[in-house]
mmCIF file of C-alpha atoms and ligand atoms in Angstrom:
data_model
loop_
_atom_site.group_PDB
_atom_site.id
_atom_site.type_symbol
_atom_site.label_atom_id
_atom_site.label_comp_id
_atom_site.label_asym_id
_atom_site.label_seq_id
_atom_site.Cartn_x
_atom_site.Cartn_y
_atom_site.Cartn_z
ATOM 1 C CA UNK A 1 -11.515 -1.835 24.883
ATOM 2 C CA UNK A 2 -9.256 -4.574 23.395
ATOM 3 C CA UNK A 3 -6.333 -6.638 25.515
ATOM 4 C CA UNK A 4 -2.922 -5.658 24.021
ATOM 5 C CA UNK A 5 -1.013 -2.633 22.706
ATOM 6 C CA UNK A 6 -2.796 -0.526 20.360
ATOM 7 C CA UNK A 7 -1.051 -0.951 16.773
ATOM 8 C CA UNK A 8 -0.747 1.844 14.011
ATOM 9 C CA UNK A 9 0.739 0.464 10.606
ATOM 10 C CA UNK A 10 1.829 3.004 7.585
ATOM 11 C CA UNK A 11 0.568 1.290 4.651
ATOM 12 C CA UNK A 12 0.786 0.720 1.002
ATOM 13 C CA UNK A 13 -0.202 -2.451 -0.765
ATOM 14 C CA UNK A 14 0.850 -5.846 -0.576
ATOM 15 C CA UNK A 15 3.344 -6.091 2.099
ATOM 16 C CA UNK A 16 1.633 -3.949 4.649
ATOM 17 C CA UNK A 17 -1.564 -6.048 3.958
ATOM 18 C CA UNK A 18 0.135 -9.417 4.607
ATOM 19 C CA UNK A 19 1.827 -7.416 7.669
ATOM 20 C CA UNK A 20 -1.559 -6.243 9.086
ATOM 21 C CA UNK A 21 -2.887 -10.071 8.417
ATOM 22 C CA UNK A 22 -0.267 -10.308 11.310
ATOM 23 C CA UNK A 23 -0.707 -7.659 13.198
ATOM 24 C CA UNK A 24 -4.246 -8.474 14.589
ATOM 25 C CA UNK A 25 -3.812 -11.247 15.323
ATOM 26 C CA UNK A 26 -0.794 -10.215 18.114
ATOM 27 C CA UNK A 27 -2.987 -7.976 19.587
ATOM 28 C CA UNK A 28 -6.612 -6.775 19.334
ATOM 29 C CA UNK A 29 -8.464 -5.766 16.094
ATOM 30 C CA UNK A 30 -9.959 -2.944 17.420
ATOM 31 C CA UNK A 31 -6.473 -1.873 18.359
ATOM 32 C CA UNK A 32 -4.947 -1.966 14.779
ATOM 33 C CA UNK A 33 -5.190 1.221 12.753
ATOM 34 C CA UNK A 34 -3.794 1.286 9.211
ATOM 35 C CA UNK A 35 -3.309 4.746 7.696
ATOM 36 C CA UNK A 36 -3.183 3.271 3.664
ATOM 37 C CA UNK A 37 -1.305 5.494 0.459
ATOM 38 C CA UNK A 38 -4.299 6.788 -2.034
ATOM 39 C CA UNK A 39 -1.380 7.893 -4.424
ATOM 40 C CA UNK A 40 -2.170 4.478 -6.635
ATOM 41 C CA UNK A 41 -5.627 5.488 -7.038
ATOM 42 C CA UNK A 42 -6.974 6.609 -10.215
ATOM 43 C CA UNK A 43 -10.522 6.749 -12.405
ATOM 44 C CA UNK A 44 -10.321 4.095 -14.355
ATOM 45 C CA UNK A 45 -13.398 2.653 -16.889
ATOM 46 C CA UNK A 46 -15.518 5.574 -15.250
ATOM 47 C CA UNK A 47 -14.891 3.585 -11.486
ATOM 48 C CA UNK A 48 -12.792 5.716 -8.597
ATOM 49 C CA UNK A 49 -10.405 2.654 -7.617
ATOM 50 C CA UNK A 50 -8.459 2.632 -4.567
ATOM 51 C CA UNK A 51 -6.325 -0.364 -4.998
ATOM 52 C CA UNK A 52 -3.926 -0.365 -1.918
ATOM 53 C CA UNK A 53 -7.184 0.145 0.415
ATOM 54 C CA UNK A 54 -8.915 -2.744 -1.481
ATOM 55 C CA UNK A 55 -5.757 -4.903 -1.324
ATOM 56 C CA UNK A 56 -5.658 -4.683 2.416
ATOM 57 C CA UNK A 57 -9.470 -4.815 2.848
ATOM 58 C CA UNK A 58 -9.337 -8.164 0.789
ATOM 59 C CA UNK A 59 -6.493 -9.403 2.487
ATOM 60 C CA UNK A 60 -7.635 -9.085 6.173
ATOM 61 C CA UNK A 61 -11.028 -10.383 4.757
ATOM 62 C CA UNK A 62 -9.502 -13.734 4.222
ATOM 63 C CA UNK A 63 -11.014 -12.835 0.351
ATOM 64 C CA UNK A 64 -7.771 -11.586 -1.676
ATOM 65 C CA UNK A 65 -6.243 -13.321 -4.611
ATOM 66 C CA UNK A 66 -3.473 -14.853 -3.121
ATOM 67 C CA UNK A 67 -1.807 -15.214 -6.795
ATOM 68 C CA UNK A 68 -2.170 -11.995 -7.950
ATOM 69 C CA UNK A 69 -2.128 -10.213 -4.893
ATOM 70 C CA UNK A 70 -4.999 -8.099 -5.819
ATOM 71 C CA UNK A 71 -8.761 -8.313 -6.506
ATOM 72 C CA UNK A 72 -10.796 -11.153 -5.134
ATOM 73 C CA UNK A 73 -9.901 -15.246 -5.585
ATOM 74 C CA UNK A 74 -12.413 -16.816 -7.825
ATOM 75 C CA UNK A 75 -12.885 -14.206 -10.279
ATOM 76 C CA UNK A 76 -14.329 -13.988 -13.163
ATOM 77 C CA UNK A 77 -13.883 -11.421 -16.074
ATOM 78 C CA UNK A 78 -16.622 -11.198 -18.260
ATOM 79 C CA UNK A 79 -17.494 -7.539 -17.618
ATOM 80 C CA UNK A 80 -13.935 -7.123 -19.289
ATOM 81 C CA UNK A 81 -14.388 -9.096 -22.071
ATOM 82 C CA UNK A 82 -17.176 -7.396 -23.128
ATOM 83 C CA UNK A 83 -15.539 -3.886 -22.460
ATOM 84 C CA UNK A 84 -12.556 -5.393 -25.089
ATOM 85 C CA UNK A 85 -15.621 -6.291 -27.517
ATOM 86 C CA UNK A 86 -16.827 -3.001 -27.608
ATOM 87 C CA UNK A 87 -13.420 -1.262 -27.481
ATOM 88 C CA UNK A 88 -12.738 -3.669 -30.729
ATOM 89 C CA UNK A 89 -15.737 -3.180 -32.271
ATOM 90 C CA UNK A 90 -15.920 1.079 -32.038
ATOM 91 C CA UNK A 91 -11.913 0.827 -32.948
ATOM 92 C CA UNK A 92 -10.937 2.549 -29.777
ATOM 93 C CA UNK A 93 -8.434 2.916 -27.194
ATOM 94 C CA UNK A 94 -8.922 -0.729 -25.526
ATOM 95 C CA UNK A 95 -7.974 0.438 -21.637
ATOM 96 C CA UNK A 96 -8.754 -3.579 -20.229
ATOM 97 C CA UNK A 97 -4.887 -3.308 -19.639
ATOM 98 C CA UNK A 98 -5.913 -2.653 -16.454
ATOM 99 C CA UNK A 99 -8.390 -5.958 -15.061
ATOM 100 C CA UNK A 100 -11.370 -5.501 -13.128
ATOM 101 C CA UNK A 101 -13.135 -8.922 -12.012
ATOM 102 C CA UNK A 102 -16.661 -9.289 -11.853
ATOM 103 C CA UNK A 103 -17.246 -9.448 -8.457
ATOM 104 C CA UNK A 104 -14.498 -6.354 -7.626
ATOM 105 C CA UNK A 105 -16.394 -4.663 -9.568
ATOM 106 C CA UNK A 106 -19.170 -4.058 -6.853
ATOM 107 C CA UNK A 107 -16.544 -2.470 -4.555
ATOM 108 C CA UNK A 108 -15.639 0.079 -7.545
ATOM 109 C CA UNK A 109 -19.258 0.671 -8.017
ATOM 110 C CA UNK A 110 -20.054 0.938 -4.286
ATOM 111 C CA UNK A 111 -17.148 3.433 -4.137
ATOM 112 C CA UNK A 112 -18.327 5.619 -7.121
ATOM 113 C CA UNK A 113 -21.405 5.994 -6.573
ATOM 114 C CA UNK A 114 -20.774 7.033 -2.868
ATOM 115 C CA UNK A 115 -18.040 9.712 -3.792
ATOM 116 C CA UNK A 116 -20.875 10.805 -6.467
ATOM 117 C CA UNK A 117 -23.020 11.588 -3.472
ATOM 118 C CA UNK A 118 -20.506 13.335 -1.829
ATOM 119 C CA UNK A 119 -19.041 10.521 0.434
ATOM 120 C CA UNK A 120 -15.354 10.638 1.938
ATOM 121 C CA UNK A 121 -13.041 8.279 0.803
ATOM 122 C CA UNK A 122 -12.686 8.068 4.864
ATOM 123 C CA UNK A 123 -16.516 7.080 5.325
ATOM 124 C CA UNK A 124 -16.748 4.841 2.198
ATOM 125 C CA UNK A 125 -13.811 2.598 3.352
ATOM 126 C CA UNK A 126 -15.070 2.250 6.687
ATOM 127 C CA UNK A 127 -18.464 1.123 5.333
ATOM 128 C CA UNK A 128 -16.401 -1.434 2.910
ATOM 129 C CA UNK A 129 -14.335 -2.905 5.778
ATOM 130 C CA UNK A 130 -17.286 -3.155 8.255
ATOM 131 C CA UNK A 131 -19.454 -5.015 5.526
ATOM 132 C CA UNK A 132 -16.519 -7.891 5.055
ATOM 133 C CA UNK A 133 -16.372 -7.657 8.986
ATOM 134 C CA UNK A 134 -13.003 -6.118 9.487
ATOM 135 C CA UNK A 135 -12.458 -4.355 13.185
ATOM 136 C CA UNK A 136 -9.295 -2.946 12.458
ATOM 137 C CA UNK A 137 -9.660 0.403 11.552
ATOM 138 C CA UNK A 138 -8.922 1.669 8.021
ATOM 139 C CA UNK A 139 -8.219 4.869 7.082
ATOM 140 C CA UNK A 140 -7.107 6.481 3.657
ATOM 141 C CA UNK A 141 -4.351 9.166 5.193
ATOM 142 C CA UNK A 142 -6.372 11.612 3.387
ATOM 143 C CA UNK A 143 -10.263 12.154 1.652
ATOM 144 C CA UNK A 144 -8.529 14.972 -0.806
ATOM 145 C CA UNK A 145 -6.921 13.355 -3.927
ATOM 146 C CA UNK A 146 -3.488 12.473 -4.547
ATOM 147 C CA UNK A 147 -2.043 10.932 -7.478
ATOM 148 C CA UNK A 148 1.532 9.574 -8.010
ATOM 149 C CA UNK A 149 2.952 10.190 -10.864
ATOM 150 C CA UNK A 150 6.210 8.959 -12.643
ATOM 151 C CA UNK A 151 8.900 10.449 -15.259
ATOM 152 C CA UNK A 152 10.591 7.951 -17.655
ATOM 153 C CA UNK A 153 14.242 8.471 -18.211
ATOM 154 C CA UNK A 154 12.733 9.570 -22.186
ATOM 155 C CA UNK A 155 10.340 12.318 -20.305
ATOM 156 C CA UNK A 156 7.144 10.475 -20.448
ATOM 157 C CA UNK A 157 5.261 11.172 -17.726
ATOM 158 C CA UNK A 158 3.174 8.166 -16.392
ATOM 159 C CA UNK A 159 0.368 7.817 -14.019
ATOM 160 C CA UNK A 160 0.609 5.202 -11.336
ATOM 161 C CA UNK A 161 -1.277 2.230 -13.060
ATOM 162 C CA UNK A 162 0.043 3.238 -16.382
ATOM 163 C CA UNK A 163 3.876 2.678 -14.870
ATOM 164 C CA UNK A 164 2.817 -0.365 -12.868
ATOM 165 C CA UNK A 165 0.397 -2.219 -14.770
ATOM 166 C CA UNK A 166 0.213 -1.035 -18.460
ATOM 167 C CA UNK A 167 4.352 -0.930 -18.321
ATOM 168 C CA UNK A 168 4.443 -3.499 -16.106
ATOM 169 C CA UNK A 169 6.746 -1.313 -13.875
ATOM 170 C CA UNK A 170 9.391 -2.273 -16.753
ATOM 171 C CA UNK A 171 10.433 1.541 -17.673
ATOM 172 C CA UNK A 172 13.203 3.137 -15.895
ATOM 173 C CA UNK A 173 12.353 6.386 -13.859
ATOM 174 C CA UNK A 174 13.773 9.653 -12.871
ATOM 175 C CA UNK A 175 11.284 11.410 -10.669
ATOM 176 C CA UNK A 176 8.431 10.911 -9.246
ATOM 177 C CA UNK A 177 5.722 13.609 -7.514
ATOM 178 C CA UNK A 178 2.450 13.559 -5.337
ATOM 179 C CA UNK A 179 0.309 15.767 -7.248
ATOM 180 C CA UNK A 180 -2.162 17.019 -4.826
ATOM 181 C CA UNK A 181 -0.122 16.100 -1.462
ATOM 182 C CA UNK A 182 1.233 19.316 -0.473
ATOM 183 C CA UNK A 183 -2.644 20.548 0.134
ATOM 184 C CA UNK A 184 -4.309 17.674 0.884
ATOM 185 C CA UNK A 185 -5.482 17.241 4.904
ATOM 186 C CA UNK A 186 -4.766 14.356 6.785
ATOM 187 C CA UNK A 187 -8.256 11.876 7.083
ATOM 188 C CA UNK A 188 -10.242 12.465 10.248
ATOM 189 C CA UNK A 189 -8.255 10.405 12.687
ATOM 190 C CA UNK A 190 -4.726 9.784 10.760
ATOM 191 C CA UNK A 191 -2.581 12.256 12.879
ATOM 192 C CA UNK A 192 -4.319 10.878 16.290
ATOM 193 C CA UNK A 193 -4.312 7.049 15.397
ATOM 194 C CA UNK A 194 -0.400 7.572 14.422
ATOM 195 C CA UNK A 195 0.338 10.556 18.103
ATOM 196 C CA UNK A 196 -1.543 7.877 20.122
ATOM 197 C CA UNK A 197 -0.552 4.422 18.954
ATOM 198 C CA UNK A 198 1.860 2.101 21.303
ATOM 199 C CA UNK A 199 3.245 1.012 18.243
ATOM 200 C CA UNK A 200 3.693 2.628 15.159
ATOM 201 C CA UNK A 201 5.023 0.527 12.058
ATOM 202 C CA UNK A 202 5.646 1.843 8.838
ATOM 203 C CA UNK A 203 4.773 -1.816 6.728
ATOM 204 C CA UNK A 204 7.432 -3.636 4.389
ATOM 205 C CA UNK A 205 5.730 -1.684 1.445
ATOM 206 C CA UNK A 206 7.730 0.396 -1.511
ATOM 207 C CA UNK A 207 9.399 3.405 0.115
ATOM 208 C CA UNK A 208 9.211 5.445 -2.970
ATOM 209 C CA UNK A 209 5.432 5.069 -4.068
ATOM 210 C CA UNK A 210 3.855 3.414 -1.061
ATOM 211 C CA UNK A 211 4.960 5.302 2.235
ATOM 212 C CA UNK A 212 6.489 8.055 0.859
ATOM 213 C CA UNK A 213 3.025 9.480 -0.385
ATOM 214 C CA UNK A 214 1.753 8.783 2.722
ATOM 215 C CA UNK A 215 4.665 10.898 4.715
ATOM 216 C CA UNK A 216 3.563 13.642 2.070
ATOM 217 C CA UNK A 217 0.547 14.636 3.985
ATOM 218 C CA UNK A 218 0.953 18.118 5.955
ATOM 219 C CA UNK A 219 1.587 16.807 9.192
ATOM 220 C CA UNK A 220 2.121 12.997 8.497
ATOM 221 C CA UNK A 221 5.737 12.793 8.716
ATOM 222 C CA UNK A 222 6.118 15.314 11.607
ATOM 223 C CA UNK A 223 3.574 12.914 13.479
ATOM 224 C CA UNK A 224 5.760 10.238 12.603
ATOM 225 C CA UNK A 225 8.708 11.598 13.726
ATOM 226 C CA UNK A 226 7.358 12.707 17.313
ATOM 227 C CA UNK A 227 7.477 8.934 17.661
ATOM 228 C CA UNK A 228 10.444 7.446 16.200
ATOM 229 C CA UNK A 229 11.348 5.660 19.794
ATOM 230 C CA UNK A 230 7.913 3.661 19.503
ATOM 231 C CA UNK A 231 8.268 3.455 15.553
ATOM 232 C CA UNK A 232 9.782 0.697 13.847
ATOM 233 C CA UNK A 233 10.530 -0.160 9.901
ATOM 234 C CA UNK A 234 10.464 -3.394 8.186
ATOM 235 C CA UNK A 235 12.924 -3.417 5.118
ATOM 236 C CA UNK A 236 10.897 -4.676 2.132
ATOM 237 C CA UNK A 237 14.028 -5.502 0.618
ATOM 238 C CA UNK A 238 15.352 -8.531 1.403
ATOM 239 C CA UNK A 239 19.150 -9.454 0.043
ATOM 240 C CA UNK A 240 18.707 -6.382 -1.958
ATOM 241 C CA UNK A 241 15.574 -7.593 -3.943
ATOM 242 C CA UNK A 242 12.562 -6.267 -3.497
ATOM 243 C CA UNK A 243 9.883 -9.326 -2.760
ATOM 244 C CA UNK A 244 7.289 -8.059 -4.952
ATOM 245 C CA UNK A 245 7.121 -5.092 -7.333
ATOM 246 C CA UNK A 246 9.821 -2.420 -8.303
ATOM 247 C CA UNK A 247 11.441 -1.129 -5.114
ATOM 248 C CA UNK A 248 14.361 -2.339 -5.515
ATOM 249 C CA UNK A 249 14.849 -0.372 -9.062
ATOM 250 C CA UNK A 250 12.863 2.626 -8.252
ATOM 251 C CA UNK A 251 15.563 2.771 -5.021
ATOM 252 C CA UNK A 252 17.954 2.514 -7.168
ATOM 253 C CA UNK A 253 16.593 4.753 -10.205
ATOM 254 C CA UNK A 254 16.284 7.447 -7.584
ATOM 255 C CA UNK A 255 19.865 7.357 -6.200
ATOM 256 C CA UNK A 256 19.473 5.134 -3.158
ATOM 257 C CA UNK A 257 21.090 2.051 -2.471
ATOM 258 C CA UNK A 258 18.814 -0.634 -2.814
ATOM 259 C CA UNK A 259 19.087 -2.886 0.054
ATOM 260 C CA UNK A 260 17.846 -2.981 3.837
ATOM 261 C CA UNK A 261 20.819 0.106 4.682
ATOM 262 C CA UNK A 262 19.549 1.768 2.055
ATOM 263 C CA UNK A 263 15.915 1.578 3.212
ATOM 264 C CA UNK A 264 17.346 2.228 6.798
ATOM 265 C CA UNK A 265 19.307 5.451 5.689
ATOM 266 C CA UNK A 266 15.235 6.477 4.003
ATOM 267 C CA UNK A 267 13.914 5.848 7.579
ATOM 268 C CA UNK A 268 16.685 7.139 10.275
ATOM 269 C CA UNK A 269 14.733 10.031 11.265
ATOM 270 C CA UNK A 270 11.232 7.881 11.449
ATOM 271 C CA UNK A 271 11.871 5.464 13.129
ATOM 272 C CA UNK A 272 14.399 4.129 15.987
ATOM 273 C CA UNK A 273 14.499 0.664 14.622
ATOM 274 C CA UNK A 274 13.860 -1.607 11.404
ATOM 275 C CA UNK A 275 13.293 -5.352 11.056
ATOM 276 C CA UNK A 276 15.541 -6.778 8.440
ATOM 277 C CA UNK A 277 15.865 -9.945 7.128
ATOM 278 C CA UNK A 278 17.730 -12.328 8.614
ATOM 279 C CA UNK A 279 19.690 -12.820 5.111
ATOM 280 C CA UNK A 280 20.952 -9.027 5.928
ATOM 281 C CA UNK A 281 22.235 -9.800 9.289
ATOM 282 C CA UNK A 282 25.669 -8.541 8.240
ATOM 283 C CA UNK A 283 24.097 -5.116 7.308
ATOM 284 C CA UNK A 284 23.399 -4.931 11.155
ATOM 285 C CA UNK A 285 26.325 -3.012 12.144
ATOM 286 C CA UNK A 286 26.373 -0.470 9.146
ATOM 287 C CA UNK A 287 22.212 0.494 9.891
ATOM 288 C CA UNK A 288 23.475 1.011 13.786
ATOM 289 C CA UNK A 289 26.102 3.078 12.874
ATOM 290 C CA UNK A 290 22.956 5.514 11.530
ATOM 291 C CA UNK A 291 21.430 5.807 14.931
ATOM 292 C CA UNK A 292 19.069 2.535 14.025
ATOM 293 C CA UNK A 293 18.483 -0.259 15.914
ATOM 294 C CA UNK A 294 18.697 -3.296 13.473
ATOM 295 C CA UNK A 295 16.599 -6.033 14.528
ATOM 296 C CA UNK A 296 17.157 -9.305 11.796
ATOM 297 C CA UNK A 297 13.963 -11.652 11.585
ATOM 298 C CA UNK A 298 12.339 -13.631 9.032
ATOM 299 C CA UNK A 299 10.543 -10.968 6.845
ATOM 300 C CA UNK A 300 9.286 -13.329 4.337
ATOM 301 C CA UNK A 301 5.353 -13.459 5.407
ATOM 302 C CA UNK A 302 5.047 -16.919 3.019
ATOM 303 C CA UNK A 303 2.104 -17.698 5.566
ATOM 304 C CA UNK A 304 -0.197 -16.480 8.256
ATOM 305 C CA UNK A 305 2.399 -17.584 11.131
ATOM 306 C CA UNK A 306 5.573 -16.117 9.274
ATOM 307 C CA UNK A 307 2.999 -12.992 9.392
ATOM 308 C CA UNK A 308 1.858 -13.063 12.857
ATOM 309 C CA UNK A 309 5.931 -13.783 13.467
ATOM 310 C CA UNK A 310 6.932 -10.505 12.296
ATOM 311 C CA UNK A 311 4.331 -8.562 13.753
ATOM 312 C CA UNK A 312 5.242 -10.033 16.779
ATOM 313 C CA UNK A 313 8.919 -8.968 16.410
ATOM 314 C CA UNK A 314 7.364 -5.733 15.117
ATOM 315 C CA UNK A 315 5.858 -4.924 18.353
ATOM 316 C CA UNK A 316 8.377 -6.876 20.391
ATOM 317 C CA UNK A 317 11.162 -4.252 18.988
ATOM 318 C CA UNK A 318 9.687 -1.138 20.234
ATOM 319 C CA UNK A 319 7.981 -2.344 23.923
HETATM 320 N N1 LIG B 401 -2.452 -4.957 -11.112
HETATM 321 C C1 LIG B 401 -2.089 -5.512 -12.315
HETATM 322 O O1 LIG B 401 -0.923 -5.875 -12.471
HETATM 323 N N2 LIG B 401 -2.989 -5.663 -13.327
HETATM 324 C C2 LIG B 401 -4.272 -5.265 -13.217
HETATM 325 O O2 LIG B 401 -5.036 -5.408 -14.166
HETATM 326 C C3 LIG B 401 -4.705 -4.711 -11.964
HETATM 327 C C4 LIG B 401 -6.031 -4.342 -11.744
HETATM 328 C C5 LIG B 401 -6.412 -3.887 -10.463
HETATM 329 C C6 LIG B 401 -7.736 -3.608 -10.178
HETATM 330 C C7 LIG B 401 -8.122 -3.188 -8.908
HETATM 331 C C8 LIG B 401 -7.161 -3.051 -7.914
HETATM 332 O O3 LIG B 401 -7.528 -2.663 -6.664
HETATM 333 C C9 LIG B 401 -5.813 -3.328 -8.157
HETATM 334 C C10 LIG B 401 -5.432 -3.749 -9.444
HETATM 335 N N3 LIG B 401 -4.101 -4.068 -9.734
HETATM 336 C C11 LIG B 401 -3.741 -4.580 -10.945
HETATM 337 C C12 LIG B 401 -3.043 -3.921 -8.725
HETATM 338 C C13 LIG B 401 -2.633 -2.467 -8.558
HETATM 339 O O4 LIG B 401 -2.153 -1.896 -9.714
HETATM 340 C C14 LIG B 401 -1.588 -2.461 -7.443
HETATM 341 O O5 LIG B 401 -2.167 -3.162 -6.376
HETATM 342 C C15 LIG B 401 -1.239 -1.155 -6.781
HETATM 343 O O6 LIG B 401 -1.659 -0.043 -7.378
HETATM 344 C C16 LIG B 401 0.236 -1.241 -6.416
HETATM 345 O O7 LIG B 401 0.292 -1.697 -5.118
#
């Protein structure tokens, strides 16, 4: 077995990926578990997509888009072009809102065609990770489906990737629901990797969409819980922006207060500290008044070492 403590992350998308970039590389790969949100995935052009899993797959494969933060670098899209051309050409519903590149597009197939057979989401993105020669471990906190789903303030009710990517997150919301979380299980190895860990971290990712479906689980957040002294939070709002994506409003739209206290107040009974930026060192005393131990570092991962920083402090806060 590996040298250094063993690592469980709660994950969403971006942030937790550039966290985990980080986290293996303060202690040993085969150490690091991620237990990653499947609320964002969806069917979309026939293809199951799983975009949090790929993002962090990508990401510790040196391969994601650094720009976009999704999908591989060097892409190409002709695949969608030709889907518009069709789309155009039969007057229908043109659904390329929503990009796949040319090369992704083999993980997508990979992953359909495997659930087609029968495969678990579990076993698939084990086999995905192990061909881009990932040793962390990588596990969707469940194989039964769970989709996220949004309510506009006008009532429309959104899926995920219609509310992040066809709305561009732009629409203001009023509720938002797990269908399918209440009776989903937790993957094979999700309520061990998170009762067994040194560490447990729950990643800098969107507390409404990204961790919260993951806490949904049966079992999950009582897991959790059981070790809040070895658990520790990292505030993925910074000066009371969120660095990427709509935390920040969602927080807001769903009546919390949209800075590192706020995400602190979300956490208290997960969690015995959180890493906040050091921009919100004057929120310290207010989190430790909640029974939180604020610990104020640089959360900004703008590189590998900031990464491999934070993760450091990550670990450094709870051992
Ligand atoms: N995000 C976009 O903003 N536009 C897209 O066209 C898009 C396509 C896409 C394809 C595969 C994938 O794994 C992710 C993709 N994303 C896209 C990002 C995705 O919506 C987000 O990564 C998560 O769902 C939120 O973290």
């Amino acid at each position: 077995m590996g040298v250094g403590p063993s690592v469980t992350v709660v994950a969403g998308g971006v942030g937790a990926a550039r966290l985990l970039r980080g986290v293996v590389r303060v202690t040993d790969p085969d150490l690091v578990t991620a237990v990653v949100n499947v609320g964002d995935d969806d069917i979309l052009h026939g293809l199951h997509i799983s975009p949090d899993l790929d993002t962090i797959t990508y990401t510790l494969a040196e391969a994601i888009d650094p720009t976009r933060g999704w999908g591989l670098r060097n892409e190409t899209w002709q695949a969608m072009e030709l889907l518009r051309r069709y789309a155009a050409s039969a007057g229908r519903e043109d659904l390329s809102w929503f990009n796949l590149g040319d090369t992704d597009l083999g993980t997508h197939l990979y992953r359909t065609s495997r659930r087609l057979d029968g495969g678990a989401l579990s076993e698939i993105t084990a086999e995905i990770a192990a061909a881009w020669g990932i040793r962390a471990h990588l596990l969707p906190v469940s194989n039964d489906p769970i989709r996220t789903r949004l309510v506009t303030a006008d009532g429309v009710e959104l899926t995920f990737q219609e509310y992040f990517v066809r709305h561009h997150h732009g629409v203001e919301v009023c509720e938002v629901s797990f269908v399918g979380a209440a009776v989903a299980e937790p993957a094979p190895g999700v309520i061990d990797a998170i009762g067994a860990a040194d560490v447990v971290i729950i990643a800098p990712s969107n507390p409404i969409v990204s961790i919260e479906p993951v806490l949904a689980v049966p079992g999950v957040r009582a897991a959790v819980e059981s070790r809040r002294d070895s658990c520790v939070a990292v505030s993925p709002i910074v000066g009371g922006r969120a660095l990427k994506g709509p935390a920040d409003r969602l927080l807001a739209e769903l009546g919390h207060e949209a800075s590192a206290l706020g995400v602190a107040g979300i956490y208290r009974d997960l969690a015995a500290s959180i890493v906040i930026d050091s921009v919100d060192t004057a929120l310290g005393p207010a989190i430790e008044a909640t029974g939180m131990r604020a610990v104020c570092e640089p959360s900004i991962m703008v590189d590998i070492e900031a990464a491999t920083a934070l993760a450091a402090a990550c670990v450094g806060a709870v051992r």
